[in-house]
mmCIF file of C-alpha atoms and ligand atoms in Angstrom:
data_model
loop_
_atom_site.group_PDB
_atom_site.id
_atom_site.type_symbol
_atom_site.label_atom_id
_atom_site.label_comp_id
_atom_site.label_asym_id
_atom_site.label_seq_id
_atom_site.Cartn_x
_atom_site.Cartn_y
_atom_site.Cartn_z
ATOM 1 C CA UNK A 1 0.000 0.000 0.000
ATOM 2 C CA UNK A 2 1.184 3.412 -0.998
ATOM 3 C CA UNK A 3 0.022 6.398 0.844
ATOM 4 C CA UNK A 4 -1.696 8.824 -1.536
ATOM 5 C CA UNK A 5 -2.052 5.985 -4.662
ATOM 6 C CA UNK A 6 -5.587 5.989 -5.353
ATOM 7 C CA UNK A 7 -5.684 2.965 -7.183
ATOM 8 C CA UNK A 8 -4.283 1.290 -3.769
ATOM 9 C CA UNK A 9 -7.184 2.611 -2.235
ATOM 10 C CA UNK A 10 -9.801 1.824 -4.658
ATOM 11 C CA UNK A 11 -8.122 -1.677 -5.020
ATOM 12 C CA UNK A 12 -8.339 -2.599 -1.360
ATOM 13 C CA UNK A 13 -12.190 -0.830 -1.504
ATOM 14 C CA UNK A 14 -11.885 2.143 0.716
ATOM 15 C CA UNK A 15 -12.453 3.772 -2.214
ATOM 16 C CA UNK A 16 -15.466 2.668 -3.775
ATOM 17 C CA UNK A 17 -15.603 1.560 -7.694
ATOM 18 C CA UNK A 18 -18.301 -0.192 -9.924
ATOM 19 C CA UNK A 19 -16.221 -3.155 -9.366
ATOM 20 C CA UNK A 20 -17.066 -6.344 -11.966
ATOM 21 C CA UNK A 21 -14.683 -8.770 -10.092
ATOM 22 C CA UNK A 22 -12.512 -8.792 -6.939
ATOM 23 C CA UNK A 23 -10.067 -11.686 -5.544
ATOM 24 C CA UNK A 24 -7.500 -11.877 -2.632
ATOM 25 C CA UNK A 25 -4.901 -10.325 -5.986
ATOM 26 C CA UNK A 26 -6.810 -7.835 -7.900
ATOM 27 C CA UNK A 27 -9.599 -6.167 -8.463
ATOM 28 C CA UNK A 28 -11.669 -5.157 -12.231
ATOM 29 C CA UNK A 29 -13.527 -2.142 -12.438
ATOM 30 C CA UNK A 30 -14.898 -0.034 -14.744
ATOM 31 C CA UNK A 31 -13.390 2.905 -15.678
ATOM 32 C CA UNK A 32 -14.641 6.426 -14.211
ATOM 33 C CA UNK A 33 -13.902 8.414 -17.839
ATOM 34 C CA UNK A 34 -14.269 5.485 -20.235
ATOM 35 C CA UNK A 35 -12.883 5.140 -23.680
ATOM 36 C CA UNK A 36 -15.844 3.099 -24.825
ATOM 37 C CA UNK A 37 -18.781 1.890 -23.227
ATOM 38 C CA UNK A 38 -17.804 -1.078 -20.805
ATOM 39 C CA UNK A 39 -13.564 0.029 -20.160
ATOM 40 C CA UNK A 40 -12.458 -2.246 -17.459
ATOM 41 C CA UNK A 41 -9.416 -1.750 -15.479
ATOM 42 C CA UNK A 42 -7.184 -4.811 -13.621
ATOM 43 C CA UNK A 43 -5.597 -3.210 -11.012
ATOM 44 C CA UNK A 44 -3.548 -5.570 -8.470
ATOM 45 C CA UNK A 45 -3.902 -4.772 -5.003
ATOM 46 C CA UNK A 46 -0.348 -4.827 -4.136
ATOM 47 C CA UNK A 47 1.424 -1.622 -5.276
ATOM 48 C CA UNK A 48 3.451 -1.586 -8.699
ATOM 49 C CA UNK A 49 4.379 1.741 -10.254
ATOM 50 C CA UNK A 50 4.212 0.250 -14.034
ATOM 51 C CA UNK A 51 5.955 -3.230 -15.713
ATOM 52 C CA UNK A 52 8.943 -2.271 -14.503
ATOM 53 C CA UNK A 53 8.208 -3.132 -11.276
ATOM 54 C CA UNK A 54 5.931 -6.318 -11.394
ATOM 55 C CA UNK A 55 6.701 -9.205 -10.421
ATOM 56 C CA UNK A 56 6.472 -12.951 -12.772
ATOM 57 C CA UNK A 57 3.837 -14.779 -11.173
ATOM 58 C CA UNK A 58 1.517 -11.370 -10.101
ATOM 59 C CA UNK A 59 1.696 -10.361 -13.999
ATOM 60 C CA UNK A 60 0.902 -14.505 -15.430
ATOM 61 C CA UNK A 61 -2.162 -14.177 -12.765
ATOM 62 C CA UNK A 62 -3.218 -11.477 -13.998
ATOM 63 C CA UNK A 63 -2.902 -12.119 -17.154
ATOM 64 C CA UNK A 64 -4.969 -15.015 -16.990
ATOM 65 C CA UNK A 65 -7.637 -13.199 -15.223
ATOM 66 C CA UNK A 66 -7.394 -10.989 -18.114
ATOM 67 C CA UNK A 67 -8.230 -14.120 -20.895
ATOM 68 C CA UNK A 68 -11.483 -14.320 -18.389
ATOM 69 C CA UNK A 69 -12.531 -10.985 -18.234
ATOM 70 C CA UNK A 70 -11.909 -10.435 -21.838
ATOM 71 C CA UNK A 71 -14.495 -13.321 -22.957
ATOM 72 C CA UNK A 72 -17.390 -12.201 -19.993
ATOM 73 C CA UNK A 73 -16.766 -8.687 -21.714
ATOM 74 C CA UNK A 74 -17.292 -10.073 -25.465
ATOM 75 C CA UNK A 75 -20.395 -11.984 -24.516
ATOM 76 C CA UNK A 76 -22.078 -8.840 -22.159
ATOM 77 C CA UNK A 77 -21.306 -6.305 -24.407
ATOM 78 C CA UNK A 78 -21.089 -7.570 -27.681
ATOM 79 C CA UNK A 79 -18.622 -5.778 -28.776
ATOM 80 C CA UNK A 80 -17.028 -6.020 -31.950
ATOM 81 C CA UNK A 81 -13.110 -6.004 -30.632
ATOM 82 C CA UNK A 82 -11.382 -5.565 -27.588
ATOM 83 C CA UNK A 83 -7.891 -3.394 -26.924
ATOM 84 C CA UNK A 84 -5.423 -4.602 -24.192
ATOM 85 C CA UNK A 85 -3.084 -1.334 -23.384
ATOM 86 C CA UNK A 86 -1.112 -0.992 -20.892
ATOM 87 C CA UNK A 87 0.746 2.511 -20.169
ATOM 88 C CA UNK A 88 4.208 2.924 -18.648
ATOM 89 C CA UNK A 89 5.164 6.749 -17.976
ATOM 90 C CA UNK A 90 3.923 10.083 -18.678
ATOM 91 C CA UNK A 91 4.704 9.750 -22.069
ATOM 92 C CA UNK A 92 3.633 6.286 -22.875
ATOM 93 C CA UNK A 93 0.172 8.397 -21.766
ATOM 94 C CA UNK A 94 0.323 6.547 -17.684
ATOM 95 C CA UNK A 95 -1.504 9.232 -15.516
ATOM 96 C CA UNK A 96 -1.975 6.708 -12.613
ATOM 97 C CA UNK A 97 1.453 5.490 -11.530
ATOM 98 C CA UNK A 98 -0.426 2.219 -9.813
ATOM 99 C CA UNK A 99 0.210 -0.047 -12.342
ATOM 100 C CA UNK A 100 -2.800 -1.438 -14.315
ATOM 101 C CA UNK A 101 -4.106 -3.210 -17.581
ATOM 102 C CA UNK A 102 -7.011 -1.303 -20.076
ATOM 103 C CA UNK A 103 -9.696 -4.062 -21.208
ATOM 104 C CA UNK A 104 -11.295 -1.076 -24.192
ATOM 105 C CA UNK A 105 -14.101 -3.000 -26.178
ATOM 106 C CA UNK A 106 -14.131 -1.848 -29.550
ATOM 107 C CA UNK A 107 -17.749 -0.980 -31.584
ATOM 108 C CA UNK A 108 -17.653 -0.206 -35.129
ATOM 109 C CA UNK A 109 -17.778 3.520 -36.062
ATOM 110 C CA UNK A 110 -16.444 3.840 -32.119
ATOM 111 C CA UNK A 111 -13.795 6.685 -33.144
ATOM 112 C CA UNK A 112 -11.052 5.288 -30.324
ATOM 113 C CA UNK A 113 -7.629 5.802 -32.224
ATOM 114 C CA UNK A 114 -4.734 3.853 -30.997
ATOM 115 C CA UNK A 115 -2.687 3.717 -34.094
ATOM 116 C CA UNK A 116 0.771 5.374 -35.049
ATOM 117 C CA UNK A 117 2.647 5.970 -38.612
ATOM 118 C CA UNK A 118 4.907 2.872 -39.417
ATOM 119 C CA UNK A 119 8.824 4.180 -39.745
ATOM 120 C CA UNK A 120 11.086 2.616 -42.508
ATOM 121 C CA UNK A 121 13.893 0.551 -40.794
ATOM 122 C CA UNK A 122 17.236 -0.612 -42.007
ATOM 123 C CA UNK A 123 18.833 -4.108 -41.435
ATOM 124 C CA UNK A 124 22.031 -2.793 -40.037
ATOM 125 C CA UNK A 125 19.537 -0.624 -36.596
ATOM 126 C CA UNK A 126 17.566 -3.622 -36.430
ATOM 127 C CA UNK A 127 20.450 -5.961 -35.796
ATOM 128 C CA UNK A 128 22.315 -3.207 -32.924
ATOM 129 C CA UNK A 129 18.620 -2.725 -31.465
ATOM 130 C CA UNK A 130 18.154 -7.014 -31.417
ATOM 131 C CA UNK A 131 21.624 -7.286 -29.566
ATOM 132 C CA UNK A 132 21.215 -4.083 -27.143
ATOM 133 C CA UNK A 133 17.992 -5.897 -26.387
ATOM 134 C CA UNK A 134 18.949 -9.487 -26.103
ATOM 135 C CA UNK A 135 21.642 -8.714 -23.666
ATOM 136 C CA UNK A 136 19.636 -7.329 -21.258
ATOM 137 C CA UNK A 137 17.100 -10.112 -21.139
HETATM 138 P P1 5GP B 1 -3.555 5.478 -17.497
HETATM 139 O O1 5GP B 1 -3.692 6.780 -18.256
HETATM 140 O O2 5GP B 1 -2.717 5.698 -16.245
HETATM 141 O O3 5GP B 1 -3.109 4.320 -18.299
HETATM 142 O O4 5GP B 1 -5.026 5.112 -17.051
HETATM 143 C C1 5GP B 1 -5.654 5.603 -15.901
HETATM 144 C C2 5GP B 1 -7.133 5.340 -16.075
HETATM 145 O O5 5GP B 1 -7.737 5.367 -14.809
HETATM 146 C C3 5GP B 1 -7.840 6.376 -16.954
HETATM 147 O O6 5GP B 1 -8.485 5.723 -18.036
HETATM 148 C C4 5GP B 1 -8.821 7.041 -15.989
HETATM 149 O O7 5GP B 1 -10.052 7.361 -16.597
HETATM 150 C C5 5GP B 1 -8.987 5.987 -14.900
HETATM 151 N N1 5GP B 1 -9.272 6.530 -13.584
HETATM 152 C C6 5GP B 1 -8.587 7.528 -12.965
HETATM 153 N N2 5GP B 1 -9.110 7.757 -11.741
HETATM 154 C C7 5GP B 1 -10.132 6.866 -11.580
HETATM 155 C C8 5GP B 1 -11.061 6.617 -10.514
HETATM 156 O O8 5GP B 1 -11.066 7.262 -9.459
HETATM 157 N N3 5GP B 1 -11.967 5.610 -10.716
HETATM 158 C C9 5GP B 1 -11.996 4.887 -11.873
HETATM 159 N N4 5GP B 1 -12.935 3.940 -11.957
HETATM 160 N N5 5GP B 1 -11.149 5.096 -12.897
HETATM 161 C C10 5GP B 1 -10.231 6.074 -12.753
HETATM 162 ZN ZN1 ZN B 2 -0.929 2.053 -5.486
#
């Protein structure tokens, strides 16, 4: 629990949330300014500031509970595609720094843009940016 992280409080419920699910790990709500109708959140109850931080077996759980949530969201809403995002500083467009997973169902005609403009690469960057990755791993 981190003091003034309102996701820890609305995760451990002394903030309240229309909450669709809740276990000992996490809990799914919906979210307050959504992107489409039905915009869940899984937020962990344990504090993580963003990937960076979580841990291997909290991020497979809820991962997992994500494959769940996903389908009860398909068949209740109907929708015609569904957006995982996850944000990871101010840039990367995080404004919570609790970290958490976006469920967005998609409608046809919904307007929700969360595309970019394709680059041209070259061999040679590819190969330095594969081995400055690799080695970290
Ligand atoms: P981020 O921009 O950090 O990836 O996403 C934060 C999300 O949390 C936003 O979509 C925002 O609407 C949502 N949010 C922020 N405060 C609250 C809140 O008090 N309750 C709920 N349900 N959602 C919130
Ligand atoms: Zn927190």
């Amino acid at each position: 629990m981190k003091e003034d992280c309102i996701f820890c409080k609305i995760a451990r419920g002394s903030i309240p949330s229309a909450t669709v699910y809740e276990d000992s790990h996490f809990r799914v709500i919906l979210d307050i300014n959504p992107a489409t109708k039905g915009h869940c959140l899984i937020i962990p109850k344990e504090h993580f500031d963003n990937i960076y931080d979580l841990d291997g077996e909290t991020a497979g759980k809820l991962f997992s509970l994500a494959t769940c949530i996903a389908r009860a969201m398909k068949d209740a809403l109907k929708c015609d595609g569904l957006n995982v995002l996850q944000n990871n500083g101010q840039i990367a467009g995080q404004t919570v720094f609790h970290f958490h997973l976006h469920l967005i169902p998609r409608y046809e005609g919904d307007e929700v843009n969360l595309t970019w403009t394709p680059h041209e690469s070259d061999a040679e960057e590819l190969e330095e940016l594969r081995k400055a990755i690799r080695k970290g791993i």
